[in-house]
mmCIF file of C-alpha atoms in Angstrom:
data_model
loop_
_atom_site.group_PDB
_atom_site.id
_atom_site.type_symbol
_atom_site.label_atom_id
_atom_site.label_comp_id
_atom_site.label_asym_id
_atom_site.label_seq_id
_atom_site.Cartn_x
_atom_site.Cartn_y
_atom_site.Cartn_z
ATOM 1 C CA MET A 1 -3.292 18.292 9.915
ATOM 2 C CA ILE A 2 -3.099 14.993 9.196
ATOM 3 C CA LYS A 3 -5.508 12.739 11.281
ATOM 4 C CA TYR A 4 -4.056 9.741 12.572
ATOM 5 C CA PRO A 5 -6.090 6.353 14.200
ATOM 6 C CA VAL A 6 -4.269 4.453 16.670
ATOM 7 C CA LEU A 7 -4.772 0.755 17.319
ATOM 8 C CA LYS A 8 -5.030 -0.742 20.104
ATOM 9 C CA SER A 9 -4.488 -4.104 21.686
ATOM 10 C CA GLY A 10 -7.157 -6.642 21.545
ATOM 11 C CA ALA A 11 -8.569 -4.292 18.927
ATOM 12 C CA THR A 12 -11.908 -5.386 16.593
ATOM 13 C CA ILE A 13 -10.650 -6.152 12.782
ATOM 14 C CA GLY A 14 -13.270 -5.533 10.484
ATOM 15 C CA VAL A 15 -12.970 -8.289 7.410
ATOM 16 C CA THR A 16 -14.536 -6.877 3.809
ATOM 17 C CA ALA A 17 -13.395 -7.199 0.084
ATOM 18 C CA PRO A 18 -14.197 -4.076 -1.436
ATOM 19 C CA SER A 19 -12.371 -5.520 -4.505
ATOM 20 C CA SER A 20 -12.346 -9.145 -4.838
ATOM 21 C CA GLY A 21 -13.087 -12.029 -2.081
ATOM 22 C CA LEU A 22 -12.243 -15.566 -1.536
ATOM 23 C CA LYS A 23 -13.503 -18.329 -4.395
ATOM 24 C CA GLU A 24 -14.229 -21.610 -2.366
ATOM 25 C CA GLN A 25 -10.826 -23.112 -2.597
ATOM 26 C CA PHE A 26 -9.209 -20.019 -0.681
ATOM 27 C CA HIS A 27 -11.805 -20.317 2.268
ATOM 28 C CA GLU A 28 -9.156 -22.019 4.359
ATOM 29 C CA LEU A 29 -6.222 -20.029 3.998
ATOM 30 C CA MET A 30 -8.758 -17.014 5.459
ATOM 31 C CA LYS A 31 -9.690 -19.142 7.786
ATOM 32 C CA GLN A 32 -6.134 -19.470 8.697
ATOM 33 C CA SER A 33 -5.757 -15.763 8.564
ATOM 34 C CA ILE A 34 -8.880 -15.410 10.937
ATOM 35 C CA ASN A 35 -7.085 -17.954 13.565
ATOM 36 C CA ARG A 36 -3.904 -16.203 13.948
ATOM 37 C CA MET A 37 -5.330 -12.702 14.224
ATOM 38 C CA GLU A 38 -7.603 -14.406 16.923
ATOM 39 C CA ARG A 39 -4.422 -16.028 18.224
ATOM 40 C CA ASP A 40 -2.634 -12.772 18.690
ATOM 41 C CA GLY A 41 -5.537 -11.104 20.455
ATOM 42 C CA TYR A 42 -7.760 -9.581 18.064
ATOM 43 C CA LYS A 43 -11.053 -9.928 17.700
ATOM 44 C CA VAL A 44 -12.219 -10.393 13.822
ATOM 45 C CA LYS A 45 -15.899 -9.360 12.196
ATOM 46 C CA CYS A 46 -16.172 -10.878 8.358
ATOM 47 C CA GLY A 47 -18.303 -9.243 6.014
ATOM 48 C CA GLU A 48 -20.213 -11.591 3.350
ATOM 49 C CA ASP A 49 -18.529 -10.409 0.837
ATOM 50 C CA VAL A 50 -14.835 -11.992 1.693
ATOM 51 C CA TRP A 51 -16.848 -15.633 1.092
ATOM 52 C CA THR A 52 -17.630 -14.835 -2.636
ATOM 53 C CA GLN A 53 -16.227 -14.050 -5.858
ATOM 54 C CA ASP A 54 -17.217 -13.730 -9.432
ATOM 55 C CA LYS A 55 -16.834 -11.665 -12.681
ATOM 56 C CA ALA A 56 -13.751 -10.381 -10.948
ATOM 57 C CA LYS A 57 -15.122 -8.934 -7.962
ATOM 58 C CA SER A 58 -16.332 -10.021 -4.742
ATOM 59 C CA ALA A 59 -19.936 -8.597 -5.283
ATOM 60 C CA ASN A 60 -21.725 -5.984 -7.594
ATOM 61 C CA ALA A 61 -20.297 -2.532 -6.673
ATOM 62 C CA ASN A 62 -23.451 -1.619 -4.254
ATOM 63 C CA LYS A 63 -22.782 -4.254 -2.138
ATOM 64 C CA ARG A 64 -19.549 -3.918 -1.538
ATOM 65 C CA ALA A 65 -19.678 -0.191 -1.040
ATOM 66 C CA ASN A 66 -22.735 -0.610 1.818
ATOM 67 C CA GLU A 67 -20.306 -3.442 3.365
ATOM 68 C CA LEU A 68 -17.449 -1.253 3.933
ATOM 69 C CA ASN A 69 -19.582 1.968 4.511
ATOM 70 C CA VAL A 70 -21.218 0.174 7.329
ATOM 71 C CA MET A 71 -18.071 -1.427 9.109
ATOM 72 C CA MET A 72 -16.441 2.391 8.637
ATOM 73 C CA ASN A 73 -18.886 3.526 10.611
ATOM 74 C CA ASN A 74 -19.397 0.538 13.309
ATOM 75 C CA GLU A 75 -18.072 2.161 16.804
ATOM 76 C CA LYS A 76 -17.054 -1.456 17.360
ATOM 77 C CA ILE A 77 -14.861 -2.104 14.502
ATOM 78 C CA ASP A 78 -11.468 -0.622 14.990
ATOM 79 C CA LEU A 79 -9.040 -1.588 12.153
ATOM 80 C CA ILE A 80 -10.541 -2.808 8.025
ATOM 81 C CA PHE A 81 -8.647 -5.094 6.748
ATOM 82 C CA PRO A 82 -9.073 -6.354 3.363
ATOM 83 C CA PRO A 83 -8.309 -10.159 2.889
ATOM 84 C CA TRP A 84 -6.377 -8.770 -0.366
ATOM 85 C CA GLY A 85 -6.805 -6.492 -3.361
ATOM 86 C CA GLY A 86 -8.229 -7.482 -7.226
ATOM 87 C CA GLU A 87 -9.079 -5.573 -9.888
ATOM 88 C CA LEU A 88 -11.751 -3.495 -9.419
ATOM 89 C CA ALA A 89 -12.022 -1.255 -6.282
ATOM 90 C CA ILE A 90 -12.398 1.722 -8.391
ATOM 91 C CA GLU A 91 -16.215 0.908 -9.162
ATOM 92 C CA ILE A 92 -17.281 1.572 -5.627
ATOM 93 C CA LEU A 93 -15.578 5.109 -4.962
ATOM 94 C CA ASP A 94 -18.517 7.172 -5.845
ATOM 95 C CA GLN A 95 -20.507 5.509 -3.303
ATOM 96 C CA LEU A 96 -18.111 5.516 -0.383
ATOM 97 C CA ALA A 97 -19.207 8.024 2.682
ATOM 98 C CA PHE A 98 -15.804 9.097 3.262
ATOM 99 C CA GLU A 99 -16.798 12.271 5.019
ATOM 100 C CA SER A 100 -19.010 10.326 7.412
ATOM 101 C CA TYR A 101 -16.243 7.746 8.238
ATOM 102 C CA LYS A 102 -14.909 7.297 11.872
ATOM 103 C CA GLU A 103 -11.479 7.540 11.953
ATOM 104 C CA LYS A 104 -10.040 4.266 12.049
ATOM 105 C CA TRP A 105 -7.434 2.620 9.908
ATOM 106 C CA ILE A 106 -7.658 0.658 6.413
ATOM 107 C CA ILE A 107 -4.635 -1.543 5.623
ATOM 108 C CA GLY A 108 -3.730 -3.237 2.545
ATOM 109 C CA TYR A 109 -2.155 -3.103 -0.920
ATOM 110 C CA SER A 110 -2.675 -4.276 -4.953
ATOM 111 C CA ASP A 111 -6.648 -2.735 -5.712
ATOM 112 C CA THR A 112 -7.084 -1.552 -2.054
ATOM 113 C CA SER A 113 -4.566 1.238 -2.580
ATOM 114 C CA ILE A 114 -6.543 2.951 -5.035
ATOM 115 C CA ILE A 115 -9.307 3.320 -1.813
ATOM 116 C CA LEU A 116 -6.573 3.990 0.955
ATOM 117 C CA LEU A 117 -5.100 6.996 -1.403
ATOM 118 C CA ALA A 118 -8.425 8.319 -2.424
ATOM 119 C CA PHE A 119 -9.341 8.580 1.401
ATOM 120 C CA THR A 120 -6.435 10.289 2.565
ATOM 121 C CA LEU A 121 -6.617 12.871 -0.260
ATOM 122 C CA THR A 122 -10.368 13.412 0.413
ATOM 123 C CA THR A 123 -9.980 13.916 4.179
ATOM 124 C CA GLY A 124 -6.724 14.074 5.356
ATOM 125 C CA VAL A 125 -7.442 10.702 7.507
ATOM 126 C CA ALA A 126 -3.820 8.106 7.228
ATOM 127 C CA THR A 127 -4.010 5.222 5.496
ATOM 128 C CA ALA A 128 -1.583 2.266 5.597
ATOM 129 C CA HIS A 129 0.189 0.885 2.384
ATOM 130 C CA GLY A 130 1.143 -2.336 4.150
ATOM 131 C CA THR A 131 0.718 -6.306 4.327
ATOM 132 C CA ASN A 132 -2.718 -8.175 2.847
ATOM 133 C CA LEU A 133 -4.690 -10.147 5.723
ATOM 134 C CA ILE A 134 -4.159 -13.437 3.226
ATOM 135 C CA ASP A 135 -0.451 -13.203 4.064
ATOM 136 C CA LEU A 136 -0.698 -13.149 7.354
ATOM 137 C CA ARG A 137 -1.892 -16.766 8.086
ATOM 138 C CA GLY A 138 1.644 -18.236 8.733
ATOM 139 C CA GLU A 139 2.736 -19.517 12.130
ATOM 140 C CA TYR A 140 4.657 -16.076 12.569
ATOM 141 C CA SER A 141 5.830 -13.111 10.447
ATOM 142 C CA ASP A 142 8.655 -11.969 9.190
ATOM 143 C CA GLU A 143 10.559 -9.041 10.622
ATOM 144 C CA THR A 144 9.658 -6.983 8.006
ATOM 145 C CA THR A 145 5.962 -7.760 7.592
ATOM 146 C CA ALA A 146 5.266 -8.050 11.443
ATOM 147 C CA LYS A 147 5.835 -3.919 11.598
ATOM 148 C CA TRP A 148 2.791 -3.326 10.420
ATOM 149 C CA GLN A 149 0.858 -3.737 13.976
ATOM 150 C CA LYS A 150 3.603 -1.327 15.549
ATOM 151 C CA VAL A 151 3.270 1.252 12.854
ATOM 152 C CA LEU A 152 -0.599 1.042 13.399
ATOM 153 C CA ALA A 153 0.215 1.804 17.383
ATOM 154 C CA THR A 154 1.831 4.897 16.794
ATOM 155 C CA LYS A 155 0.271 8.156 18.226
ATOM 156 C CA SER A 156 0.319 10.945 17.283
ATOM 157 C CA GLY A 157 3.318 12.932 17.645
ATOM 158 C CA GLU A 158 5.437 9.761 17.861
ATOM 159 C CA SER A 159 7.907 8.451 15.194
ATOM 160 C CA ILE A 160 7.867 4.811 13.964
ATOM 161 C CA THR A 161 11.355 3.490 12.258
ATOM 162 C CA GLN A 162 11.364 0.600 9.894
ATOM 163 C CA THR A 163 14.799 -1.056 7.558
ATOM 164 C CA SER A 164 14.968 -2.678 4.474
ATOM 165 C CA SER A 165 14.931 -6.144 4.731
ATOM 166 C CA GLU A 166 17.568 -8.813 4.795
ATOM 167 C CA LEU A 167 16.007 -10.880 1.890
ATOM 168 C CA PHE A 168 13.039 -10.733 -0.252
ATOM 169 C CA GLN A 169 11.019 -13.522 -2.178
ATOM 170 C CA ALA A 170 11.894 -13.603 -5.858
ATOM 171 C CA LYS A 171 9.004 -16.008 -6.488
ATOM 172 C CA TRP A 172 5.900 -17.621 -5.101
ATOM 173 C CA GLN A 173 5.341 -21.487 -3.889
ATOM 174 C CA HIS A 174 2.191 -21.743 -2.746
ATOM 175 C CA GLU A 175 3.156 -25.332 -2.728
ATOM 176 C CA ASN A 176 6.092 -25.213 -0.486
ATOM 177 C CA PRO A 177 4.960 -22.393 2.218
ATOM 178 C CA THR A 178 7.205 -21.400 5.016
ATOM 179 C CA PRO A 179 6.373 -20.715 8.733
ATOM 180 C CA TYR A 180 5.850 -16.809 7.575
ATOM 181 C CA VAL A 181 4.359 -17.918 4.385
ATOM 182 C CA PHE A 182 6.779 -16.104 1.960
ATOM 183 C CA TYR A 183 9.906 -18.073 0.481
ATOM 184 C CA PHE A 184 12.899 -15.538 0.691
ATOM 185 C CA SER A 185 16.043 -16.305 -1.675
ATOM 186 C CA GLU A 186 17.570 -12.827 -2.882
ATOM 187 C CA LYS A 187 19.308 -10.049 -1.077
ATOM 188 C CA THR A 188 17.272 -7.194 -0.870
ATOM 189 C CA LYS A 189 19.346 -3.780 -1.911
ATOM 190 C CA TRP A 190 17.679 -0.381 -1.987
ATOM 191 C CA LYS A 191 19.144 1.480 -5.466
ATOM 192 C CA THR A 192 19.341 5.287 -6.241
ATOM 193 C CA ILE A 193 19.372 6.115 -9.720
ATOM 194 C CA SER A 194 21.975 8.735 -8.703
ATOM 195 C CA ASN A 195 23.840 5.567 -7.670
ATOM 196 C CA LYS A 196 24.746 7.268 -4.689
ATOM 197 C CA ASP A 197 23.534 7.345 -0.670
ATOM 198 C CA GLU A 198 20.381 9.760 -0.696
ATOM 199 C CA GLU A 199 18.149 11.073 1.683
ATOM 200 C CA ILE A 200 14.822 12.649 1.235
ATOM 201 C CA LYS A 201 12.406 14.204 3.556
ATOM 202 C CA GLY A 202 8.552 14.964 3.124
ATOM 203 C CA ARG A 203 4.841 13.872 3.353
ATOM 204 C CA LEU A 204 4.319 10.076 2.031
ATOM 205 C CA LEU A 205 1.736 9.176 -0.784
ATOM 206 C CA GLY A 206 1.513 6.596 -3.013
ATOM 207 C CA GLY A 207 0.239 3.188 -3.954
ATOM 208 C CA CYS A 208 -0.034 0.799 -6.442
ATOM 209 C CA ILE A 209 0.473 2.724 -9.616
ATOM 210 C CA ASP A 210 -1.462 0.358 -11.775
ATOM 211 C CA VAL A 211 -4.764 1.174 -10.056
ATOM 212 C CA ILE A 212 -4.081 4.927 -8.361
ATOM 213 C CA ARG A 213 -3.167 6.634 -11.997
ATOM 214 C CA HIS A 214 -6.710 6.141 -12.375
ATOM 215 C CA LEU A 215 -7.685 8.659 -9.934
ATOM 216 C CA VAL A 216 -6.183 11.322 -11.739
ATOM 217 C CA GLY A 217 -8.811 13.985 -13.138
ATOM 218 C CA THR A 218 -10.978 12.728 -10.668
ATOM 219 C CA PRO A 219 -12.704 14.380 -7.416
ATOM 220 C CA TYR A 220 -10.610 11.355 -5.695
ATOM 221 C CA GLY A 221 -6.957 12.587 -6.667
ATOM 222 C CA ASP A 222 -7.431 16.073 -6.156
ATOM 223 C CA VAL A 223 -3.508 16.289 -4.874
ATOM 224 C CA ARG A 224 -3.259 19.974 -5.045
ATOM 225 C CA SER A 225 -6.388 20.357 -2.844
ATOM 226 C CA PHE A 226 -4.387 17.749 -0.354
ATOM 227 C CA ARG A 227 -1.379 19.663 -0.024
ATOM 228 C CA SER A 228 -3.646 22.984 0.840
ATOM 229 C CA LYS A 229 -5.543 21.682 3.211
ATOM 230 C CA TYR A 230 -3.506 19.224 4.778
ATOM 231 C CA ILE A 231 -0.383 19.525 4.601
ATOM 232 C CA GLU A 232 0.717 23.370 4.514
ATOM 233 C CA GLU A 233 2.307 22.538 0.837
ATOM 234 C CA GLU A 234 5.198 20.667 2.841
ATOM 235 C CA PRO A 235 7.165 18.424 -0.059
ATOM 236 C CA ILE A 236 5.705 15.266 -1.027
ATOM 237 C CA ILE A 237 7.487 11.888 -1.216
ATOM 238 C CA TRP A 238 5.671 9.776 -3.730
ATOM 239 C CA TYR A 239 5.559 5.489 -3.239
ATOM 240 C CA PHE A 240 4.832 3.260 -6.300
ATOM 241 C CA GLU A 241 4.494 -0.301 -6.811
ATOM 242 C CA ASN A 242 4.029 -1.974 -10.222
ATOM 243 C CA CYS A 243 1.842 -4.841 -10.422
ATOM 244 C CA GLU A 244 1.307 -5.129 -14.092
ATOM 245 C CA LEU A 245 2.818 -2.642 -16.182
ATOM 246 C CA ASN A 246 5.712 -2.689 -18.883
ATOM 247 C CA THR A 247 7.786 0.033 -19.231
ATOM 248 C CA THR A 248 5.925 2.044 -21.953
ATOM 249 C CA ASP A 249 3.059 2.124 -19.834
ATOM 250 C CA LEU A 250 4.438 2.946 -16.680
ATOM 251 C CA ARG A 251 5.842 5.635 -18.424
ATOM 252 C CA ARG A 252 2.868 7.098 -19.706
ATOM 253 C CA SER A 253 1.144 6.610 -16.529
ATOM 254 C CA LEU A 254 4.185 8.552 -14.803
ATOM 255 C CA VAL A 255 4.011 11.474 -17.373
ATOM 256 C CA GLN A 256 -0.204 11.834 -16.885
ATOM 257 C CA MET A 257 0.548 12.253 -13.365
ATOM 258 C CA LYS A 258 3.333 14.649 -14.089
ATOM 259 C CA LEU A 259 1.389 17.119 -16.510
ATOM 260 C CA ALA A 260 -1.895 16.795 -13.550
ATOM 261 C CA GLY A 261 0.556 18.592 -11.254
ATOM 262 C CA TRP A 262 0.911 15.400 -8.983
ATOM 263 C CA PHE A 263 4.651 15.592 -8.686
ATOM 264 C CA GLU A 264 4.755 19.705 -8.045
ATOM 265 C CA ASN A 265 6.595 20.122 -5.032
ATOM 266 C CA CYS A 266 8.369 16.717 -4.836
ATOM 267 C CA ALA A 267 11.201 15.747 -2.461
ATOM 268 C CA GLY A 268 11.535 12.047 -4.407
ATOM 269 C CA ILE A 269 10.064 9.308 -5.800
ATOM 270 C CA LEU A 270 10.276 5.266 -4.041
ATOM 271 C CA PHE A 271 9.429 2.521 -6.393
ATOM 272 C CA GLY A 272 9.080 -1.003 -5.086
ATOM 273 C CA ARG A 273 10.602 -4.278 -6.361
ATOM 274 C CA SER A 274 8.673 -5.430 -9.587
ATOM 275 C CA ALA A 275 8.393 -8.435 -11.346
ATOM 276 C CA ALA A 276 6.437 -6.673 -14.068
ATOM 277 C CA ASN A 277 8.672 -3.585 -15.649
ATOM 278 C CA GLN A 278 9.061 -5.539 -19.185
ATOM 279 C CA ALA A 279 11.091 -3.959 -21.033
ATOM 280 C CA VAL A 280 9.667 -2.250 -24.617
ATOM 281 C CA ASP A 281 11.809 -2.090 -27.619
ATOM 282 C CA ASN A 282 14.762 -2.149 -25.520
ATOM 283 C CA TYR A 283 13.048 0.631 -23.284
ATOM 284 C CA THR A 284 14.321 -0.325 -19.920
ATOM 285 C CA ILE A 285 12.955 0.370 -16.432
ATOM 286 C CA GLU A 286 16.232 2.047 -15.541
ATOM 287 C CA ASP A 287 15.637 4.529 -18.642
ATOM 288 C CA VAL A 288 11.990 5.028 -17.220
ATOM 289 C CA TYR A 289 13.582 5.983 -13.989
ATOM 290 C CA ASN A 290 16.651 7.931 -15.611
ATOM 291 C CA GLU A 291 13.817 10.184 -17.474
ATOM 292 C CA LEU A 292 12.095 11.326 -14.832
ATOM 293 C CA ASN A 293 15.312 11.721 -12.405
ATOM 294 C CA GLU A 294 16.048 13.975 -15.531
ATOM 295 C CA GLU A 295 12.883 15.668 -15.704
ATOM 296 C CA LEU A 296 11.739 16.832 -12.055
ATOM 297 C CA ALA A 297 15.484 16.745 -10.838
ATOM 298 C CA ILE A 298 14.731 15.003 -7.784
ATOM 299 C CA PRO A 299 16.174 11.961 -6.043
ATOM 300 C CA ILE A 300 14.724 8.015 -7.705
ATOM 301 C CA ILE A 301 15.173 5.348 -5.051
ATOM 302 C CA TYR A 302 13.809 1.800 -6.211
ATOM 303 C CA ASP A 303 13.634 -1.543 -5.661
ATOM 304 C CA ILE A 304 12.305 -0.757 -2.089
ATOM 305 C CA ASP A 305 10.365 -3.188 0.283
ATOM 306 C CA CYS A 306 6.641 -1.824 -1.195
ATOM 307 C CA GLY A 307 4.473 -4.337 -3.204
ATOM 308 C CA HIS A 308 3.956 -7.446 -4.639
ATOM 309 C CA VAL A 309 7.153 -8.900 -3.865
ATOM 310 C CA PRO A 310 7.383 -9.503 -0.287
ATOM 311 C CA PRO A 311 7.938 -8.545 2.191
ATOM 312 C CA GLN A 312 6.949 -4.836 2.541
ATOM 313 C CA ILE A 313 7.577 -2.292 4.782
ATOM 314 C CA THR A 314 4.049 -0.417 5.974
ATOM 315 C CA LEU A 315 3.999 2.806 4.749
ATOM 316 C CA VAL A 316 1.308 5.865 5.789
ATOM 317 C CA ASN A 317 -0.321 8.029 3.427
ATOM 318 C CA GLY A 318 0.027 10.929 4.866
ATOM 319 C CA ALA A 319 2.817 10.833 6.911
ATOM 320 C CA PHE A 320 6.177 12.650 7.507
ATOM 321 C CA ALA A 321 8.932 10.738 6.501
ATOM 322 C CA GLU A 322 12.745 10.654 6.657
ATOM 323 C CA VAL A 323 14.113 8.433 4.128
ATOM 324 C CA ASP A 324 17.850 7.130 4.031
ATOM 325 C CA VAL A 325 19.306 5.169 1.483
ATOM 326 C CA ASN A 326 23.370 4.256 2.512
ATOM 327 C CA GLY A 327 25.326 1.232 0.812
ATOM 328 C CA GLY A 328 22.351 -0.370 -0.170
ATOM 329 C CA LYS A 329 20.675 -0.425 2.972
ATOM 330 C CA GLY A 330 17.283 1.500 3.435
ATOM 331 C CA LYS A 331 15.650 3.064 6.503
ATOM 332 C CA ILE A 332 11.715 5.138 6.830
ATOM 333 C CA VAL A 333 11.388 7.048 9.870
ATOM 334 C CA GLN A 334 7.296 7.808 9.860
ATOM 335 C CA THR A 335 6.307 10.613 12.387
ATOM 336 C CA PHE A 336 2.851 11.407 12.945
ATOM 337 C CA ILE A 337 2.605 15.071 12.614
#
């Protein structure tokens, strides 16, 4: 069975940087995020790694792993919330004491998702793919992003419903932040490769494909064992968001996952919006999705609210999900069973 932590009011948030920390010019943004959390009634405990960044990481692998291990075993910390993602979280995986961790939420996306997926696959403890802490520094959050709190407060046996956003952000405008940080300008439309409405059910697993693809073939990416041990061979709904991969690199990654058995008993695949997905020699992202659909004979839903093009729904690794796309609108009901 999947084990679900529960976020309680007045919880203590542990902020650590298992991937990238913040250079000095970003410290003020982090302080704004901390103040926002405290204003919302949370207590915040920051690690040392949050405030440092050099050579594409917050600190060396040993220090990053140790700080996360300590926070995950600290009974006074209820939630782990990294400031953002980065590049080299994979370096610390073999130093993370997953089996000894207290049951508490870890939330984030981008490079953080390699830790999230590895933790869930290894232990059966649910993790949350959602907003980064740095993006919660505004006066308030948009409706889609703000749902992270309700999702993490959902108790075992209960369900939580999220719907597609009305608008999304096409381009970052750091010099012109809104009260909710993002700058929404484009109409959201969830699409299907069949061009028809789709409904799928299964257990959610996924993350940023740029990094979680590197779990294939490692002890931290044993999807077959996870299916057998924790979800009684129920179908899986995979969700992916693409940060930087062009279409051929994405295709290679998906084929590798298929060959590794990740798509066995797969109910469908969700892809987030992406500013990447650059075509190579007229090989488009729709070509990638179509080929995957033909090979696996499963629904492919894309341009959902997930990843580096905000806002994003909070998706829980391990949760049972019912995904419905109707007329370009999307709904995801997650049940914590």
